[in-house]
Amino acid sequence: MKESYITTAIPYVNGNPHLGHAMDYLLADTLRRYMMYNGQKVRLQAGTDEHGNKNFKKAADQGVTVQKFVDQNSQKFQDFIHSLGVEYTDFIRTTDPDHERRCQEIWTKLSNHIYKDKYTGWYCEGCEAFVTDKERDDNHGECPDHKKPYVKLSEENYYLRISDFKDKIRNAIESDRLKITPTFRKKEFLNLLKNMPDVSISRPKEQVEWGIPVPGDDSQVMYVWIDALSNYITVLGYPDKDISGYWPAHTQIVGKDILRFHAGIWPAMLLGLGLPLAHNLLAHGFITANGEKMSKSVGNVIDPQDILAKHGLTPFRYYFLRHASTTDDVDFTWEKYEASYNELANDLGNLVQRLATLCKKNEISGQKVKKRENPDFDSRMQKYEFNFAFDILWDGISELNKRIDAEKPWALVKTNPDKAKEVLRKLVADLLTINDRLAIFLPDTAGQIEEIFTAKQIQPPATPLFPKN
Ligand code: MSP
């Protein structure tokens, strides 16, 4: 059986994981849980992008070998992903010898589309990427993410001839065979594609020492993107193994800043290798702090562990999955976070506490989860509108709160105990049905709720799910 394959961008390891890195993982995990809810088998890759100058420099600053430096930092990312309650099936490191060898084989297979030339262009040292003249002009000569001027760089490089594949890429994107979500980013990218030049895919060894050697040319190492993008298939074992059980990926999830690499260079590589393009490319927005992209170079990063330490995992996932649109930026402030926590406590925490207390008093026993169709929810999820799908569940929770208030089972029990019990049983059944899908977003809390309301005797939790501050 074909497994659905979901991929996440692999972060650079020259610094610690920061809050911005969480978005890829939360979205991928949500999609994975949704697909599994629908009975699909899912493979989810994560990994770390470990080559490039910055690691070299940082390791030297710390007086450790580069390998030791990237080992430590890769581990931090693995711990970080786990701390978000995200479960991946594969973790790839680009310094893994299998990846390096496979990358060289990929290069060799692409050699018909690769040529050597002198390259002169505008380069952002922060992004480790060249930009077009137009982009430089649009950004007034300065990288908006790193706040540093672009520098002119001239060197001998190998190029991938994107022009060999432009028409095919355009057709695939226009026809949604490679579907880019959201549509405004698809349009943006199609515009960019028109003038997309061939891309440099290597750097002289004296510029970048920490990289995969170019096969047959000791003076050059692969430029990070060709190495990094290959991870999506080397992790599956390409080219040694048949990857058709997983590839093409169902969905590749990336931040908006790296969409162009995934919609341009990556499809060109796949076409050059004779492999199909992914089905979907989802570009999410940024998590900002005071409206600015969080970035190490800008120095405004928020440590996700501080947020997790405040109220635990569920409020974290709730904030970023319900209050962040899948495709637009979301701003993080502690004020907004507290408001979101209170909403969670008031709507869901109170509901569980009240209902379980009433059930205990009236000796209502737990019941099995009844699954019910929810086409509106499915339609939102399939469009990657996860936050709107979450809203649908929340409407259901608000509805249950209103029903308790309106039907007053605590009063009804005095006049019509049978009816009161029936009301409570129905409330429990409906909560369990909603909760079944809530597990897609808030697996830990949904697990607790299921335990409470499927138990032989329903009991409220000893401490409320979301204690008041
Ligand atoms: N190494 C490359 C990706 C290679 S994928 C073949 C890279 N690394 S990164 O560390 O800069 O970014 C990793 C992911 O985190 C990207 O999807 C990026 O968009 C995302 N984010 C980094 N900062 C972000 C925010 N502040 N907000 C949301 N996501 C952003 O790019």
Short mmCIF file of C-alpha atoms and ligand atoms in Angstrom, two decimals:
data_model
loop_
_atom_site.label_atom_id
_atom_site.label_comp_id
_atom_site.label_asym_id
_atom_site.label_seq_id
_atom_site.Cartn_x
_atom_site.Cartn_y
_atom_site.Cartn_z
CA MET A 1 0.00 0.00 0.00
CA LYS A 2 1.27 3.49 -0.83
CA GLU A 3 2.04 5.54 2.25
CA SER A 4 1.32 9.24 2.23
CA TYR A 5 4.54 11.16 2.61
CA ILE A 6 4.72 14.55 4.33
CA THR A 7 7.92 16.57 4.50
CA THR A 8 9.14 19.50 6.58
CA ALA A 9 11.94 21.96 5.82
CA ILE A 10 15.20 21.03 7.48
CA PRO A 11 16.48 23.93 9.60
CA TYR A 12 20.05 25.18 9.75
CA VAL A 13 21.78 24.14 12.92
CA ASN A 14 23.99 27.16 13.43
CA GLY A 15 21.77 28.25 16.33
CA ASN A 16 19.19 26.90 18.73
CA PRO A 17 15.67 26.07 17.63
CA HIS A 18 13.47 29.13 17.97
CA LEU A 19 9.77 29.71 18.03
CA GLY A 20 9.63 30.32 14.27
CA HIS A 21 10.79 26.79 13.64
CA ALA A 22 7.70 25.39 15.35
CA MET A 23 5.27 26.17 12.54
CA ASP A 24 6.54 23.58 10.04
CA TYR A 25 6.27 20.86 12.65
CA LEU A 26 2.89 21.79 14.06
CA LEU A 27 1.32 21.92 10.61
CA ALA A 28 2.96 18.68 9.49
CA ASP A 29 1.90 16.92 12.66
CA THR A 30 -1.67 18.16 12.31
CA LEU A 31 -1.88 16.96 8.73
CA ARG A 32 -0.36 13.63 9.68
CA ARG A 33 -2.83 13.10 12.52
CA TYR A 34 -5.72 14.07 10.26
CA MET A 35 -4.66 11.59 7.60
CA MET A 36 -4.19 8.88 10.18
CA TYR A 37 -7.64 9.69 11.58
CA ASN A 38 -8.90 8.84 8.11
CA GLY A 39 -7.11 5.51 8.15
CA GLN A 40 -4.12 6.45 5.99
CA LYS A 41 -0.56 5.36 6.66
CA VAL A 42 1.72 8.35 6.86
CA ARG A 43 5.45 8.86 6.71
CA LEU A 44 6.70 12.16 8.12
CA GLN A 45 10.26 13.30 7.62
CA ALA A 46 12.17 15.89 9.62
CA GLY A 47 15.85 16.67 9.71
CA THR A 48 18.68 19.16 9.97
CA ASP A 49 20.60 21.09 7.31
CA GLU A 50 24.16 20.92 8.55
CA HIS A 51 26.50 22.21 5.87
CA GLY A 52 27.58 25.76 5.12
CA ASN A 53 29.98 28.34 6.41
CA LYS A 54 28.08 29.47 9.42
CA ASN A 55 28.53 26.17 11.24
CA PHE A 56 32.18 26.27 10.45
CA LYS A 57 32.56 29.73 11.94
CA LYS A 58 30.42 29.02 15.00
CA ALA A 59 32.24 25.80 15.79
CA ALA A 60 35.56 27.59 15.57
CA ASP A 61 34.26 30.30 17.95
CA GLN A 62 33.30 27.61 20.45
CA GLY A 63 36.55 25.72 20.02
CA VAL A 64 34.86 22.47 19.01
CA THR A 65 35.05 20.48 15.81
CA VAL A 66 32.33 21.25 13.26
CA GLN A 67 31.07 17.70 13.50
CA LYS A 68 30.70 17.98 17.27
CA PHE A 69 28.97 21.33 16.88
CA VAL A 70 26.41 20.05 14.38
CA ASP A 71 25.90 16.86 16.41
CA GLN A 72 24.94 18.88 19.46
CA ASN A 73 22.68 21.23 17.59
CA SER A 74 20.96 18.56 15.58
CA GLN A 75 20.10 16.85 18.87
CA LYS A 76 18.59 20.11 20.13
CA PHE A 77 16.25 20.15 17.14
CA GLN A 78 15.23 16.55 17.71
CA ASP A 79 14.45 17.35 21.36
CA PHE A 80 12.59 20.46 20.29
CA ILE A 81 10.38 18.55 17.85
CA HIS A 82 9.54 16.01 20.54
CA SER A 83 8.72 18.78 23.00
CA LEU A 84 6.01 19.96 20.58
CA GLY A 85 4.31 16.56 20.72
CA VAL A 86 5.26 15.97 17.10
CA GLU A 87 6.00 12.46 15.96
CA TYR A 88 8.11 11.97 12.87
CA THR A 89 8.95 8.65 11.27
CA ASP A 90 12.32 9.65 9.78
CA PHE A 91 15.01 12.07 10.81
CA ILE A 92 17.67 13.00 8.28
CA ARG A 93 20.94 14.82 8.87
CA THR A 94 22.72 16.18 5.82
CA THR A 95 26.10 15.19 7.30
CA ASP A 96 24.97 11.58 7.37
CA PRO A 97 27.41 9.68 5.08
CA ASP A 98 24.52 7.94 3.28
CA HIS A 99 22.96 11.29 2.48
CA GLU A 100 26.30 12.68 1.27
CA ARG A 101 26.93 9.71 -1.03
CA ARG A 102 23.37 9.78 -2.36
CA CYS A 103 23.66 13.50 -2.99
CA GLN A 104 26.75 12.94 -5.09
CA GLU A 105 24.88 10.29 -7.07
CA ILE A 106 22.03 12.74 -7.60
CA TRP A 107 24.53 15.32 -8.86
CA THR A 108 25.98 12.81 -11.30
CA LYS A 109 22.52 11.90 -12.58
CA LEU A 110 21.81 15.60 -13.17
CA SER A 111 25.10 16.23 -14.95
CA ASN A 112 23.43 16.79 -18.35
CA HIS A 113 21.76 19.84 -16.87
CA ILE A 114 24.81 21.16 -15.04
CA TYR A 115 27.48 23.51 -16.43
CA LYS A 116 30.34 25.58 -15.05
CA ASP A 117 30.46 29.33 -15.41
CA LYS A 118 31.54 32.50 -13.73
CA TYR A 119 28.82 33.83 -11.51
CA THR A 120 28.45 37.39 -10.37
CA GLY A 121 25.51 38.32 -8.25
CA TRP A 122 24.04 39.88 -5.16
CA TYR A 123 24.38 37.64 -2.16
CA CYS A 124 22.95 37.66 1.35
CA GLU A 125 25.43 36.17 3.78
CA GLY A 126 22.63 35.60 6.29
CA CYS A 127 20.47 33.58 3.85
CA GLU A 128 23.54 32.10 2.15
CA ALA A 129 21.70 32.82 -1.08
CA PHE A 130 22.03 34.93 -4.18
CA VAL A 131 19.11 37.21 -5.05
CA THR A 132 18.10 38.64 -8.39
CA ASP A 133 18.78 42.29 -9.22
CA LYS A 134 15.07 42.95 -9.02
CA GLU A 135 14.79 41.49 -5.55
CA ARG A 136 17.74 43.55 -4.42
CA ASP A 137 16.11 46.69 -5.79
CA ASP A 138 12.73 45.82 -4.29
CA ASN A 139 14.41 45.42 -0.91
CA HIS A 140 16.42 48.63 -1.33
CA GLY A 141 19.73 46.77 -1.29
CA GLU A 142 19.22 45.13 2.08
CA CYS A 143 17.97 41.67 3.07
CA PRO A 144 14.67 42.28 4.89
CA ASP A 145 15.21 39.26 7.13
CA HIS A 146 18.81 39.88 8.11
CA LYS A 147 18.92 43.67 7.84
CA LYS A 148 22.28 43.43 6.12
CA PRO A 149 23.22 44.86 2.72
CA TYR A 150 23.57 42.37 -0.12
CA VAL A 151 27.18 41.99 -1.24
CA LYS A 152 28.39 41.53 -4.81
CA LEU A 153 30.05 38.18 -5.21
CA SER A 154 31.89 36.85 -8.22
CA GLU A 155 33.13 33.30 -8.49
CA GLU A 156 33.35 30.13 -10.59
CA ASN A 157 30.35 27.96 -9.90
CA TYR A 158 28.42 25.07 -11.29
CA TYR A 159 24.91 25.89 -12.41
CA LEU A 160 21.73 23.93 -12.74
CA ARG A 161 20.05 24.84 -16.01
CA ILE A 162 16.60 25.76 -14.70
CA SER A 163 15.71 26.93 -18.20
CA ASP A 164 15.62 23.24 -19.27
CA PHE A 165 12.58 22.76 -17.06
CA LYS A 166 10.80 26.09 -16.79
CA ASP A 167 7.91 25.24 -19.10
CA LYS A 168 7.24 21.96 -17.39
CA ILE A 169 7.38 23.57 -13.97
CA ARG A 170 5.04 26.35 -15.06
CA ASN A 171 2.56 23.84 -16.51
CA ALA A 172 2.64 21.70 -13.40
CA ILE A 173 2.01 24.68 -11.13
CA GLU A 174 -0.61 26.34 -13.32
CA SER A 175 -2.56 23.11 -13.66
CA ASP A 176 -2.23 22.39 -9.92
CA ARG A 177 -0.50 19.09 -10.58
CA LEU A 178 1.98 20.67 -8.24
CA LYS A 179 -0.52 22.57 -6.18
CA ILE A 180 0.81 25.54 -4.27
CA THR A 181 -1.22 26.73 -1.29
CA PRO A 182 -2.09 29.55 -0.74
CA THR A 183 -3.09 30.71 -4.22
CA PHE A 184 -1.59 34.19 -3.76
CA ARG A 185 1.81 32.61 -3.25
CA LYS A 186 1.32 30.44 -6.33
CA LYS A 187 0.71 33.61 -8.34
CA GLU A 188 3.67 35.32 -6.73
CA PHE A 189 5.91 32.41 -7.60
CA LEU A 190 4.70 32.11 -11.20
CA ASN A 191 5.72 35.74 -11.64
CA LEU A 192 9.12 35.06 -10.17
CA LEU A 193 9.59 32.00 -12.37
CA LYS A 194 9.40 34.11 -15.53
CA ASN A 195 12.76 35.69 -14.79
CA MET A 196 14.28 32.97 -12.70
CA PRO A 197 17.89 32.55 -13.76
CA ASP A 198 19.83 29.30 -13.76
CA VAL A 199 20.96 28.64 -10.23
CA SER A 200 24.38 28.29 -8.79
CA ILE A 201 24.68 24.90 -7.12
CA SER A 202 28.28 24.88 -5.95
CA ARG A 203 30.76 27.15 -4.22
CA PRO A 204 34.54 27.19 -4.43
CA LYS A 205 36.09 25.15 -1.66
CA GLU A 206 38.09 28.09 -0.39
CA GLN A 207 34.78 29.94 0.22
CA VAL A 208 32.88 27.08 1.81
CA GLU A 209 34.82 24.28 3.39
CA TRP A 210 32.05 22.46 5.16
CA GLY A 211 30.11 20.83 2.36
CA ILE A 212 29.77 17.79 0.12
CA PRO A 213 32.51 17.60 -2.53
CA VAL A 214 31.32 17.93 -6.11
CA PRO A 215 31.90 14.59 -7.85
CA GLY A 216 34.96 14.85 -10.09
CA ASP A 217 35.97 18.38 -9.02
CA ASP A 218 37.85 18.74 -5.76
CA SER A 219 37.92 22.51 -5.98
CA GLN A 220 34.15 22.81 -5.44
CA VAL A 221 31.61 21.79 -2.83
CA MET A 222 27.88 21.58 -3.32
CA TYR A 223 25.98 24.70 -2.49
CA VAL A 224 23.68 24.11 0.45
CA TRP A 225 20.36 24.11 -1.40
CA ILE A 226 21.02 21.20 -3.74
CA ASP A 227 22.34 19.23 -0.79
CA ALA A 228 19.46 20.27 1.45
CA LEU A 229 16.65 19.71 -1.07
CA SER A 230 17.89 16.22 -1.87
CA ASN A 231 17.11 15.22 1.72
CA TYR A 232 13.46 14.64 0.83
CA ILE A 233 14.39 11.63 -1.26
CA THR A 234 17.74 10.52 0.16
CA VAL A 235 15.92 9.93 3.45
CA LEU A 236 13.75 7.43 1.57
CA GLY A 237 16.88 5.73 0.25
CA TYR A 238 17.06 7.25 -3.24
CA PRO A 239 18.76 6.29 -5.52
CA ASP A 240 19.60 2.91 -3.92
CA LYS A 241 15.99 2.10 -3.09
CA ASP A 242 12.71 2.15 -4.96
CA ILE A 243 10.89 5.13 -3.44
CA SER A 244 7.68 4.84 -5.44
CA GLY A 245 5.80 3.66 -2.34
CA TYR A 246 6.26 7.15 -0.85
CA TRP A 247 7.25 9.56 -3.56
CA PRO A 248 5.67 11.82 -4.90
CA ALA A 249 5.08 13.40 -1.52
CA HIS A 250 1.50 14.14 -0.58
CA THR A 251 2.50 17.50 0.94
CA GLN A 252 5.72 19.42 1.40
CA ILE A 253 5.51 22.06 4.10
CA VAL A 254 7.79 25.09 4.04
CA GLY A 255 7.89 28.68 5.25
CA LYS A 256 7.03 31.40 2.73
CA ASP A 257 10.68 32.52 2.54
CA ILE A 258 11.83 29.24 1.03
CA LEU A 259 8.90 28.58 -1.27
CA ARG A 260 10.86 29.62 -4.34
CA PHE A 261 13.53 27.00 -3.74
CA HIS A 262 10.85 24.34 -3.37
CA ALA A 263 8.77 25.49 -6.30
CA GLY A 264 11.70 26.24 -8.63
CA ILE A 265 14.99 24.45 -7.97
CA TRP A 266 13.49 21.36 -6.40
CA PRO A 267 11.04 20.60 -9.24
CA ALA A 268 13.89 21.19 -11.71
CA MET A 269 15.99 18.62 -9.86
CA LEU A 270 13.13 16.12 -9.79
CA LEU A 271 12.41 16.56 -13.48
CA GLY A 272 16.12 16.12 -14.22
CA LEU A 273 16.07 12.89 -12.26
CA GLY A 274 12.94 11.68 -14.05
CA LEU A 275 10.96 11.70 -10.81
CA PRO A 276 7.42 13.00 -10.39
CA LEU A 277 6.78 16.33 -8.66
CA ALA A 278 5.16 16.47 -5.23
CA HIS A 279 1.37 16.80 -5.19
CA ASN A 280 1.18 19.76 -2.81
CA LEU A 281 3.40 22.51 -1.56
CA LEU A 282 2.12 24.38 1.47
CA ALA A 283 3.80 27.70 2.27
CA HIS A 284 3.02 28.96 5.74
CA GLY A 285 3.54 32.45 7.11
CA PHE A 286 5.92 33.58 9.80
CA ILE A 287 5.61 33.73 13.51
CA THR A 288 6.54 37.28 14.29
CA ALA A 289 7.46 39.13 17.44
CA ASN A 290 6.07 42.64 17.37
CA GLY A 291 5.39 42.28 13.67
CA GLU A 292 8.97 41.34 12.74
CA LYS A 293 10.23 37.97 11.57
CA MET A 294 11.98 36.18 14.37
CA SER A 295 15.51 35.56 13.37
CA LYS A 296 18.81 34.89 15.04
CA SER A 297 20.52 37.66 13.11
CA VAL A 298 17.88 40.22 14.09
CA GLY A 299 18.15 39.06 17.70
CA ASN A 300 14.42 39.00 18.52
CA VAL A 301 13.95 35.27 18.88
CA ILE A 302 11.60 33.94 21.54
CA ASP A 303 12.62 30.72 23.17
CA PRO A 304 9.77 28.26 22.66
CA GLN A 305 10.80 26.51 25.89
CA ASP A 306 9.79 29.65 27.82
CA ILE A 307 6.30 29.41 26.35
CA LEU A 308 6.09 25.68 26.96
CA ALA A 309 7.26 26.17 30.55
CA LYS A 310 4.46 28.66 31.21
CA HIS A 311 1.38 26.47 30.68
CA GLY A 312 2.60 23.27 29.02
CA LEU A 313 2.10 21.87 25.55
CA THR A 314 -1.67 22.04 24.92
CA PRO A 315 -1.97 25.84 25.24
CA PHE A 316 1.04 26.17 22.93
CA ARG A 317 -0.53 24.00 20.23
CA TYR A 318 -3.89 25.68 20.78
CA TYR A 319 -2.45 29.15 20.20
CA PHE A 320 -0.53 28.33 17.05
CA LEU A 321 -3.08 26.01 15.48
CA ARG A 322 -6.26 27.88 16.28
CA HIS A 323 -5.17 31.51 16.38
CA ALA A 324 -2.65 31.35 13.56
CA SER A 325 -3.90 31.15 10.02
CA THR A 326 -2.13 28.35 8.17
CA THR A 327 -0.90 30.69 5.48
CA ASP A 328 -0.54 34.17 7.02
CA ASP A 329 1.80 35.54 9.64
CA VAL A 330 0.91 35.23 13.30
CA ASP A 331 2.22 37.57 15.92
CA PHE A 332 3.21 36.27 19.31
CA THR A 333 2.84 38.42 22.41
CA TRP A 334 2.49 37.23 25.97
CA GLU A 335 -0.77 39.20 26.32
CA LYS A 336 -2.34 37.38 23.39
CA TYR A 337 -1.01 34.11 24.71
CA GLU A 338 -2.61 34.63 28.12
CA ALA A 339 -5.93 35.56 26.50
CA SER A 340 -5.78 32.39 24.44
CA TYR A 341 -4.99 30.34 27.54
CA ASN A 342 -7.98 31.80 29.38
CA GLU A 343 -10.22 30.99 26.44
CA LEU A 344 -9.00 27.40 26.49
CA ALA A 345 -9.58 27.17 30.25
CA ASN A 346 -13.02 28.80 30.11
CA ASP A 347 -14.41 26.99 27.09
CA LEU A 348 -12.90 23.53 27.24
CA GLY A 349 -11.45 23.26 30.76
CA ASN A 350 -14.69 24.37 32.42
CA LEU A 351 -16.83 22.20 30.19
CA VAL A 352 -14.89 19.09 31.15
CA GLN A 353 -14.92 19.98 34.84
CA ARG A 354 -18.63 20.82 34.99
CA LEU A 355 -19.82 17.93 32.92
CA ALA A 356 -17.65 15.36 34.68
CA THR A 357 -18.77 16.68 38.10
CA LEU A 358 -22.45 16.44 37.13
CA CYS A 359 -21.87 12.94 35.74
CA LYS A 360 -20.21 11.83 38.96
CA LYS A 361 -23.08 13.18 41.09
CA ASN A 362 -25.62 11.41 38.91
CA GLU A 363 -23.60 8.21 38.51
CA ILE A 364 -23.37 8.43 34.76
CA SER A 365 -20.97 5.87 33.37
CA GLY A 366 -18.63 6.46 30.48
CA GLN A 367 -19.43 5.48 26.91
CA LYS A 368 -17.74 4.53 23.69
CA VAL A 369 -16.71 7.21 21.22
CA LYS A 370 -19.23 7.55 18.40
CA LYS A 371 -17.72 8.75 15.16
CA ARG A 372 -19.80 11.04 13.00
CA GLU A 373 -19.14 12.51 9.57
CA ASN A 374 -18.15 16.16 9.48
CA PRO A 375 -17.93 17.30 5.84
CA ASP A 376 -17.35 20.97 6.74
CA PHE A 377 -14.40 19.99 8.86
CA ASP A 378 -13.01 17.75 6.11
CA SER A 379 -13.39 20.44 3.51
CA ARG A 380 -11.39 22.92 5.61
CA MET A 381 -8.68 20.37 6.39
CA GLN A 382 -8.33 19.38 2.75
CA LYS A 383 -7.81 23.03 1.85
CA TYR A 384 -5.12 23.28 4.57
CA GLU A 385 -7.33 25.72 6.46
CA PHE A 386 -6.49 24.02 9.71
CA ASN A 387 -7.37 26.99 11.91
CA PHE A 388 -10.86 27.17 10.39
CA ALA A 389 -11.31 23.42 10.86
CA PHE A 390 -10.31 23.93 14.48
CA ASP A 391 -12.93 26.71 14.76
CA ILE A 392 -15.60 24.23 13.70
CA LEU A 393 -14.69 22.01 16.64
CA TRP A 394 -14.65 25.02 18.94
CA ASP A 395 -18.13 26.03 17.82
CA GLY A 396 -19.21 22.55 18.88
CA ILE A 397 -17.62 23.05 22.29
CA SER A 398 -19.33 26.43 22.75
CA GLU A 399 -22.59 24.79 21.75
CA LEU A 400 -22.20 22.18 24.49
CA ASN A 401 -21.51 24.91 27.07
CA LYS A 402 -24.69 26.67 25.98
CA ARG A 403 -26.68 23.44 26.16
CA ILE A 404 -25.61 22.80 29.75
CA ASP A 405 -26.64 26.32 30.70
CA ALA A 406 -29.96 26.04 28.90
CA GLU A 407 -30.91 22.51 29.96
CA LYS A 408 -29.71 22.91 33.58
CA PRO A 409 -29.31 19.23 34.40
CA TRP A 410 -28.55 20.10 38.07
CA ALA A 411 -32.07 21.57 38.39
CA LEU A 412 -33.76 19.04 36.12
CA VAL A 413 -32.56 16.17 38.31
CA LYS A 414 -34.87 17.36 41.10
CA THR A 415 -38.01 17.15 38.98
CA ASN A 416 -37.14 14.58 36.31
CA PRO A 417 -34.03 12.52 37.12
CA ASP A 418 -34.40 10.22 34.10
CA LYS A 419 -34.53 13.15 31.74
CA ALA A 420 -31.52 14.76 33.51
CA LYS A 421 -29.52 11.58 33.00
CA GLU A 422 -30.49 11.43 29.37
CA VAL A 423 -29.37 15.06 28.92
CA LEU A 424 -26.00 14.27 30.52
CA ARG A 425 -25.48 11.11 28.46
CA LYS A 426 -26.16 13.03 25.28
CA LEU A 427 -23.75 15.78 26.30
CA VAL A 428 -21.05 13.20 27.01
CA ALA A 429 -21.66 11.49 23.66
CA ASP A 430 -21.42 14.77 21.76
CA LEU A 431 -18.30 15.86 23.62
CA LEU A 432 -16.61 12.55 22.84
CA THR A 433 -17.43 12.92 19.15
CA ILE A 434 -15.88 16.39 19.03
CA ASN A 435 -12.97 15.25 21.14
CA ASP A 436 -12.16 12.50 18.68
CA ARG A 437 -11.18 15.17 16.14
CA LEU A 438 -9.72 17.47 18.78
CA ALA A 439 -6.98 14.84 19.10
CA ILE A 440 -5.72 15.97 15.70
CA PHE A 441 -4.74 19.31 17.23
CA LEU A 442 -4.41 18.67 20.97
CA PRO A 443 -3.51 15.00 21.32
CA ASP A 444 -2.57 15.06 25.02
CA THR A 445 -5.67 16.85 26.24
CA ALA A 446 -7.95 14.87 23.96
CA GLY A 447 -6.41 11.71 25.42
CA GLN A 448 -7.24 12.89 28.95
CA ILE A 449 -10.79 13.83 27.98
CA GLU A 450 -11.36 10.48 26.35
CA GLU A 451 -10.09 8.71 29.46
CA ILE A 452 -12.44 10.68 31.71
CA PHE A 453 -15.59 10.18 29.67
CA THR A 454 -15.06 6.57 28.59
CA ALA A 455 -14.22 5.41 32.13
CA LYS A 456 -16.58 3.04 33.89
CA GLN A 457 -17.47 5.82 36.29
CA ILE A 458 -16.99 9.35 35.07
CA GLN A 459 -14.97 11.48 37.52
CA PRO A 460 -13.68 15.02 37.16
CA PRO A 461 -9.90 15.30 36.95
CA ALA A 462 -8.24 15.86 40.35
CA THR A 463 -6.84 19.18 39.11
CA PRO A 464 -8.63 21.09 36.35
CA LEU A 465 -7.16 20.60 32.86
CA PHE A 466 -6.18 24.27 32.67
CA PRO A 467 -5.78 25.69 36.17
CA LYS A 468 -6.50 29.39 36.61
CA ASN A 469 -3.39 31.58 36.83
N1 MSP B 1 17.83 25.05 5.80
C1 MSP B 1 16.83 25.76 5.10
C2 MSP B 1 15.72 24.82 4.66
C3 MSP B 1 16.16 23.71 3.77
S1 MSP B 1 14.81 22.71 3.34
C4 MSP B 1 15.39 21.73 2.15
C5 MSP B 1 16.23 26.83 5.98
N2 MSP B 1 16.40 26.70 7.31
S2 MSP B 1 15.82 27.72 8.41
O1 MSP B 1 16.31 27.25 9.67
O2 MSP B 1 16.11 29.07 8.06
O3 MSP B 1 14.26 27.57 8.32
C6 MSP B 1 13.64 26.31 8.56
C7 MSP B 1 12.12 26.46 8.47
O4 MSP B 1 11.67 27.32 9.51
C8 MSP B 1 11.67 27.08 7.14
O5 MSP B 1 10.46 26.49 6.70
C9 MSP B 1 11.44 28.52 7.52
O6 MSP B 1 10.50 29.19 6.71
C10 MSP B 1 10.87 28.33 8.93
N3 MSP B 1 10.98 29.53 9.71
C11 MSP B 1 12.12 30.12 10.18
N4 MSP B 1 11.74 31.23 10.86
C12 MSP B 1 10.41 31.38 10.83
C13 MSP B 1 9.50 32.17 11.51
N5 MSP B 1 9.85 33.19 12.27
N6 MSP B 1 8.19 31.84 11.43
C14 MSP B 1 7.76 30.70 10.78
N7 MSP B 1 8.59 29.94 10.14
C15 MSP B 1 9.90 30.43 9.86
O7 MSP B 1 15.58 27.70 5.46
#
